[in-house]
Tab-separated table of C-alpha atoms in Angstrom:
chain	number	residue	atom	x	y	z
A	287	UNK	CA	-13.534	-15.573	12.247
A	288	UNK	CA	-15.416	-12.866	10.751
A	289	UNK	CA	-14.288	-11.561	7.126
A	290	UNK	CA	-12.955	-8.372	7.127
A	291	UNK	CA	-15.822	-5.968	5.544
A	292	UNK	CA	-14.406	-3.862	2.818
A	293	UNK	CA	-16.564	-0.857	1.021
A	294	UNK	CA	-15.373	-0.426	-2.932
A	295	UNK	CA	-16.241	3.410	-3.695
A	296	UNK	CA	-15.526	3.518	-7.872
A	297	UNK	CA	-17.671	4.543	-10.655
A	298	UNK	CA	-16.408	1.897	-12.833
A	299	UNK	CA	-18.803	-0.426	-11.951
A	300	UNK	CA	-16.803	-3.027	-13.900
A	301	UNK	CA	-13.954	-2.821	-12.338
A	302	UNK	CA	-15.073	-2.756	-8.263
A	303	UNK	CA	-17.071	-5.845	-9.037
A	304	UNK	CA	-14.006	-7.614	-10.429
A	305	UNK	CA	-11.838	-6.172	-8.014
A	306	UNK	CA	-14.875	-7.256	-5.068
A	307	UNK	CA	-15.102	-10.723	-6.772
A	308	UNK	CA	-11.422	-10.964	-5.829
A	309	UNK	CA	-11.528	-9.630	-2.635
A	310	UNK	CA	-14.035	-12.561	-1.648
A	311	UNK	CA	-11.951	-15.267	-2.860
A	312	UNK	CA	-9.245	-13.752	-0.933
A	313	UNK	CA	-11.345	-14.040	2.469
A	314	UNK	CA	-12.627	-10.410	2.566
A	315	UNK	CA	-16.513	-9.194	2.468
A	316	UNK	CA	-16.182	-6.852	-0.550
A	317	UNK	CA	-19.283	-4.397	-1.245
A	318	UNK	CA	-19.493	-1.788	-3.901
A	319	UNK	CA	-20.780	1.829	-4.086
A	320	UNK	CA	-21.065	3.624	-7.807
A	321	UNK	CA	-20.371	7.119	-6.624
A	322	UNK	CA	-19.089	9.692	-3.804
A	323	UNK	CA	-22.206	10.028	-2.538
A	324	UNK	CA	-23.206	6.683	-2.116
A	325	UNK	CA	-19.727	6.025	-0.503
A	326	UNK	CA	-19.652	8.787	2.122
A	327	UNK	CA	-23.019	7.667	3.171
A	328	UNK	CA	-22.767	3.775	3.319
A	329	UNK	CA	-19.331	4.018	5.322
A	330	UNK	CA	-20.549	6.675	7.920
A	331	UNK	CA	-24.121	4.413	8.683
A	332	UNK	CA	-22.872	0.646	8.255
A	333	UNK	CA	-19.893	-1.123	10.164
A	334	UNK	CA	-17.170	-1.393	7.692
A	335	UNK	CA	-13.369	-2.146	8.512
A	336	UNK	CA	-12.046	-0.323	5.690
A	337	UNK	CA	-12.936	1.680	2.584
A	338	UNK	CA	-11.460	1.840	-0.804
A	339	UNK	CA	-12.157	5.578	-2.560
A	340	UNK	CA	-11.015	6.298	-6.469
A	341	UNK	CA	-10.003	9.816	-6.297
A	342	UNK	CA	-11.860	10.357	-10.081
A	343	UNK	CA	-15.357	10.112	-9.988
A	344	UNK	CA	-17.933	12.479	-10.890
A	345	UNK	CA	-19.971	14.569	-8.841
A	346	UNK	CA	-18.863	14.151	-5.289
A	347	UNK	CA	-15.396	12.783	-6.286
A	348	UNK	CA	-13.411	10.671	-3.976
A	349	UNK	CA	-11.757	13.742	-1.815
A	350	UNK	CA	-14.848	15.200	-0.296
A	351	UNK	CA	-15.980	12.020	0.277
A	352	UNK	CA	-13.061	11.162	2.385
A	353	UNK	CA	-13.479	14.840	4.054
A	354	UNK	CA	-17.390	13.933	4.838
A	355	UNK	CA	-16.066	10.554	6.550
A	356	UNK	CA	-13.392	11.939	8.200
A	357	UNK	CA	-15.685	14.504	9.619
A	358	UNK	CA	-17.637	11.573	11.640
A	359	UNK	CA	-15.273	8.763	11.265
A	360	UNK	CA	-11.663	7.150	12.226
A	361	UNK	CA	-12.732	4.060	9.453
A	362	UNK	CA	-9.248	3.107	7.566
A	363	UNK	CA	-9.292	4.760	4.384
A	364	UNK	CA	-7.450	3.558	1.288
A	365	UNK	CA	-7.566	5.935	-1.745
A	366	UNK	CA	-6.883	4.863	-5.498
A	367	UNK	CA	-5.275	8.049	-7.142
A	368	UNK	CA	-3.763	8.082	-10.608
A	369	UNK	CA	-0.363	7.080	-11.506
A	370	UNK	CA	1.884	10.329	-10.842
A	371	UNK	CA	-1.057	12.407	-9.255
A	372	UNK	CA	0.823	13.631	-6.453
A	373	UNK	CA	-1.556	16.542	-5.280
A	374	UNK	CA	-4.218	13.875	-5.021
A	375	UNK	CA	-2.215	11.538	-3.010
A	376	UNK	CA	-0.743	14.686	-1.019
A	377	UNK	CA	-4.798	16.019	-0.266
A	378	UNK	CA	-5.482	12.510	0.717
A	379	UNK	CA	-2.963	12.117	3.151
A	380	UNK	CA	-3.820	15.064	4.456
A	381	UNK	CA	-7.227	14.385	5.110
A	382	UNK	CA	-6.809	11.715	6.963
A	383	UNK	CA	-6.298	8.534	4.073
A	384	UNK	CA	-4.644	6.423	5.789
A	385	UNK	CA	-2.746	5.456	2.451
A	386	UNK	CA	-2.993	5.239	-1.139
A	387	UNK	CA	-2.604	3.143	-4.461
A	388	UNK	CA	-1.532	4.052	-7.733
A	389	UNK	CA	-4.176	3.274	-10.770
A	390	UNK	CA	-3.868	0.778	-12.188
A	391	UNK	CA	-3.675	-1.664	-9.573
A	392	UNK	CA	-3.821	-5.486	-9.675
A	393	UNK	CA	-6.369	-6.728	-7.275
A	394	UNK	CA	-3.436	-9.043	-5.346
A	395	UNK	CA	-1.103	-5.331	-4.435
A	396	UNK	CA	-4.895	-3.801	-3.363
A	397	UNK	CA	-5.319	-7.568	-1.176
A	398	UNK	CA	-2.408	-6.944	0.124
A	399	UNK	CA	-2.312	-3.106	0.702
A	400	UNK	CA	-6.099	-3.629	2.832
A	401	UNK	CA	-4.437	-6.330	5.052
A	402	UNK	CA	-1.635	-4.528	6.074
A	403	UNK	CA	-4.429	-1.132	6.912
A	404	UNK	CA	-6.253	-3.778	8.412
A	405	UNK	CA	-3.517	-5.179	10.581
A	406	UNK	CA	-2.099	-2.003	12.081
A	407	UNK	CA	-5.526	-0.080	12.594
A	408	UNK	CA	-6.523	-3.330	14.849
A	409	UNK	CA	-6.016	-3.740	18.411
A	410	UNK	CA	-3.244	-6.139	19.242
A	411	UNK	CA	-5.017	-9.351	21.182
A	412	UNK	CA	-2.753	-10.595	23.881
A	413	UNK	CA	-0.284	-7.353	23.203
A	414	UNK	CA	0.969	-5.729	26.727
A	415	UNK	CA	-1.669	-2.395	26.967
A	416	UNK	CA	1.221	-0.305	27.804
A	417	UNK	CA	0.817	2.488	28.146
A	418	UNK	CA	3.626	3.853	25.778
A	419	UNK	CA	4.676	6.927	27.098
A	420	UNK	CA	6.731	10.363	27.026
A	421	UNK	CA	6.318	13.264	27.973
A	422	UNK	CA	2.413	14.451	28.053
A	423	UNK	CA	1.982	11.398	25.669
A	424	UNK	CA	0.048	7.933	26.321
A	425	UNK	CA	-0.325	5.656	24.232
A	426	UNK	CA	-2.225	1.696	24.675
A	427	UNK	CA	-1.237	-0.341	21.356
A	428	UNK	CA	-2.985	-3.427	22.686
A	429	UNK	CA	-6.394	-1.057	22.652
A	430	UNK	CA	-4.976	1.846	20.534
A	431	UNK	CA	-6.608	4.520	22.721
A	432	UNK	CA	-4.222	7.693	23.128
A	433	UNK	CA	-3.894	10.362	25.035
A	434	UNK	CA	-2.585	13.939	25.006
A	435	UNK	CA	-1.784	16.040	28.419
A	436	UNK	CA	-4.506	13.286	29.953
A	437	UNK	CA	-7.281	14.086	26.900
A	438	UNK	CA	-8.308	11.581	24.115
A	439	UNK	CA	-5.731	11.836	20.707
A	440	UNK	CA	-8.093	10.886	17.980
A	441	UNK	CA	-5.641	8.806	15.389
A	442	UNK	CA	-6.069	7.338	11.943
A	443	UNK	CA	-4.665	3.326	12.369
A	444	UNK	CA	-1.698	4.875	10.643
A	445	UNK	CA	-0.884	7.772	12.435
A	446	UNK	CA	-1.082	5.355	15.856
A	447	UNK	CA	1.618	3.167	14.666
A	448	UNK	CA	3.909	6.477	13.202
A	449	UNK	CA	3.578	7.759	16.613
A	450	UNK	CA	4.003	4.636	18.549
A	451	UNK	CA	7.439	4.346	16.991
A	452	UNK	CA	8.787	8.232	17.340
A	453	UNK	CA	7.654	7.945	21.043
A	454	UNK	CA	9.161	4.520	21.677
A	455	UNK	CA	12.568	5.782	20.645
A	456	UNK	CA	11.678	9.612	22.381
A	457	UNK	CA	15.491	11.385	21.708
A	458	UNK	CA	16.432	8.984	19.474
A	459	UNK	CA	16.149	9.284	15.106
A	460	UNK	CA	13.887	7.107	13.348
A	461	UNK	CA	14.830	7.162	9.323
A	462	UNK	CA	12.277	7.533	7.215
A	463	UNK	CA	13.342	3.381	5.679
A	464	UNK	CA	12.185	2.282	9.134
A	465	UNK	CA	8.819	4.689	9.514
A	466	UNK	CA	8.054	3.361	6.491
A	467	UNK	CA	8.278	-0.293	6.914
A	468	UNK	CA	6.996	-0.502	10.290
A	469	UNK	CA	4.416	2.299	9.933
A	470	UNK	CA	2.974	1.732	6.277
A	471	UNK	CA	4.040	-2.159	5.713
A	472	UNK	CA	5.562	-1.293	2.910
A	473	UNK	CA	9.648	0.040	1.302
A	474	UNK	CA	9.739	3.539	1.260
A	475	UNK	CA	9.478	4.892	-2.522
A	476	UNK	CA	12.351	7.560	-3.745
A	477	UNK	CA	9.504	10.099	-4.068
A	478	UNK	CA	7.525	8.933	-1.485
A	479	UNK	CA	5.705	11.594	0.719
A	480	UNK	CA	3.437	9.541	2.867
A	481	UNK	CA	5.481	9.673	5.743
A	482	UNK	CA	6.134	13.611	5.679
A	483	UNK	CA	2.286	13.786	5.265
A	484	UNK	CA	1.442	11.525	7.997
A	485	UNK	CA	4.311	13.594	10.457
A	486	UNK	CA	2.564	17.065	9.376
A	487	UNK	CA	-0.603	15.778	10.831
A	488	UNK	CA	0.680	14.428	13.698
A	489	UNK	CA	1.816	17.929	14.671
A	490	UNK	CA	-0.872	19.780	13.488
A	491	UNK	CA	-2.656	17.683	16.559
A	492	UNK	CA	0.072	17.586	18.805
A	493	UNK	CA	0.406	21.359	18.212
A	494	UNK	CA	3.717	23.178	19.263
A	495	UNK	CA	5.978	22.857	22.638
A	496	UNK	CA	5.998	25.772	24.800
A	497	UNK	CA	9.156	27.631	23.025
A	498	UNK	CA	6.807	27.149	20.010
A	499	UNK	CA	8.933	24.538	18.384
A	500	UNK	CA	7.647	20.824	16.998
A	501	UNK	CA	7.242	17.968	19.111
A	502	UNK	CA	8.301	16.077	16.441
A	503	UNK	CA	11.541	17.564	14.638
A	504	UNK	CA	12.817	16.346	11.277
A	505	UNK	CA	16.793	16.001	11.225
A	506	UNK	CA	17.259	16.690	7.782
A	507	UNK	CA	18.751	13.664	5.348
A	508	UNK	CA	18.049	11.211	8.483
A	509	UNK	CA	14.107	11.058	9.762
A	510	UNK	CA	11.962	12.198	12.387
A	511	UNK	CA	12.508	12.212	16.308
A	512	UNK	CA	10.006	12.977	19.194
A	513	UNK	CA	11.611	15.102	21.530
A	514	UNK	CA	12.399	13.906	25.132
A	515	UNK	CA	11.905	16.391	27.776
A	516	UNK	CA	14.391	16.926	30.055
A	517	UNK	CA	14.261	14.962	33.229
């Protein structure tokens, strides 16, 4: 089997070839890039499976560079903010990251963190292609092609699997414990955002019903339900 190919985007050069060192004895094909620029442009013209980006770096720091591959590219995206930074993490999110780590990391949570990107942003081999549906919503998991009222969806890996869940349980409440788990891979945090960030982007593309309300409604203190039409 092929190792995963993984694109470190850091100006500590120090670090990313530790951290790529690591990577390799943990079965992945880690490659470095020293800046923003170098980053944006290696992930848009070679075939990576997923890049790393440190927020802090000089020049093009690690926020345009995610807006320049979003721009051209559904790549998984991890982003390595600073402890407590939550604009960063926020502006990542919103961009399209498809999550985020807290510096400083150890190289086993950032192992562990790109496998779980790498395992919900892949198609499902020998999963049932569905589709997943409700209302004008189509979804294949074993593919991950989607569909809105019959046109492509374009999706991070992470918003698939958000929106795979809400529409699975269409008129039903998902808590945010679950979206978390299943969606991310990972406990949800007492001050953790991600999911609200990843929801707000799902109906910025979904855009709003007909009576102008969300697709997607948060029932405060609970979690997040995709409305069912009405038979």
């Amino acid at each position: 089997m092929t190792p995963p190919r993984v694109l470190l985007v850091d100006d500590d050069v120090e670090l990313s070839t530790l951290l790529a060192e690591y990577l390799a004895r943990e079965g992945f094909d880690a490659e470095t890039a020293p800046d923003g620029e170098a980053g944006a442009r290696r992930a848009l013209d070679e075939p990576f499976d997923i890049v790393v980006l440190d927020v802090m770096m000089p020049g093009i720091d690690g926020i345009e560079a995610l807006r320049r591959i979003r721009a051209r590219s559904p790549v998984p995206v991890l982003m390595l903010t600073a402890r407590g930074d939550d604009i960063d993490r926020i502006l990542g999110l919103e961009l399209g990251a498809d999550d985020y780590v807290p510096k400083p990391c150890t190289p086993r949570e950032l192992a562990a963190r790109l496998r779980a990107i790498l395992r919900r942003s892949a198609p499902r081999e020998g999963a049932p292609d569905g589709p997943v549906a409700s209302g004008p919503l189509r979804l294949w998991p074993g593919s991950r092609r989607a569909t809105w009222h019959d046109a492509p969806l374009s999706l991070t890996g992470t918003e698939f699997g958000l929106l795979e869940i809400l529409a699975r349980n269409a008129g039903r409440v998902v808590d945010k414990a679950e979206l978390s788990e299943t969606a991310l891979g990972r406990p949800l945090g007492r001050f953790d955002r991600s999911i609200d960030v990843h929801v707000s982007s799902l109906r910025h593309k979904l855009g709003p019903r007909d009576d102008g309300s969300s697709w997607i409604e948060t029932v405060r203190g609970r979690g997040y339900q995709f409305v069912r039409d009405p038979e």
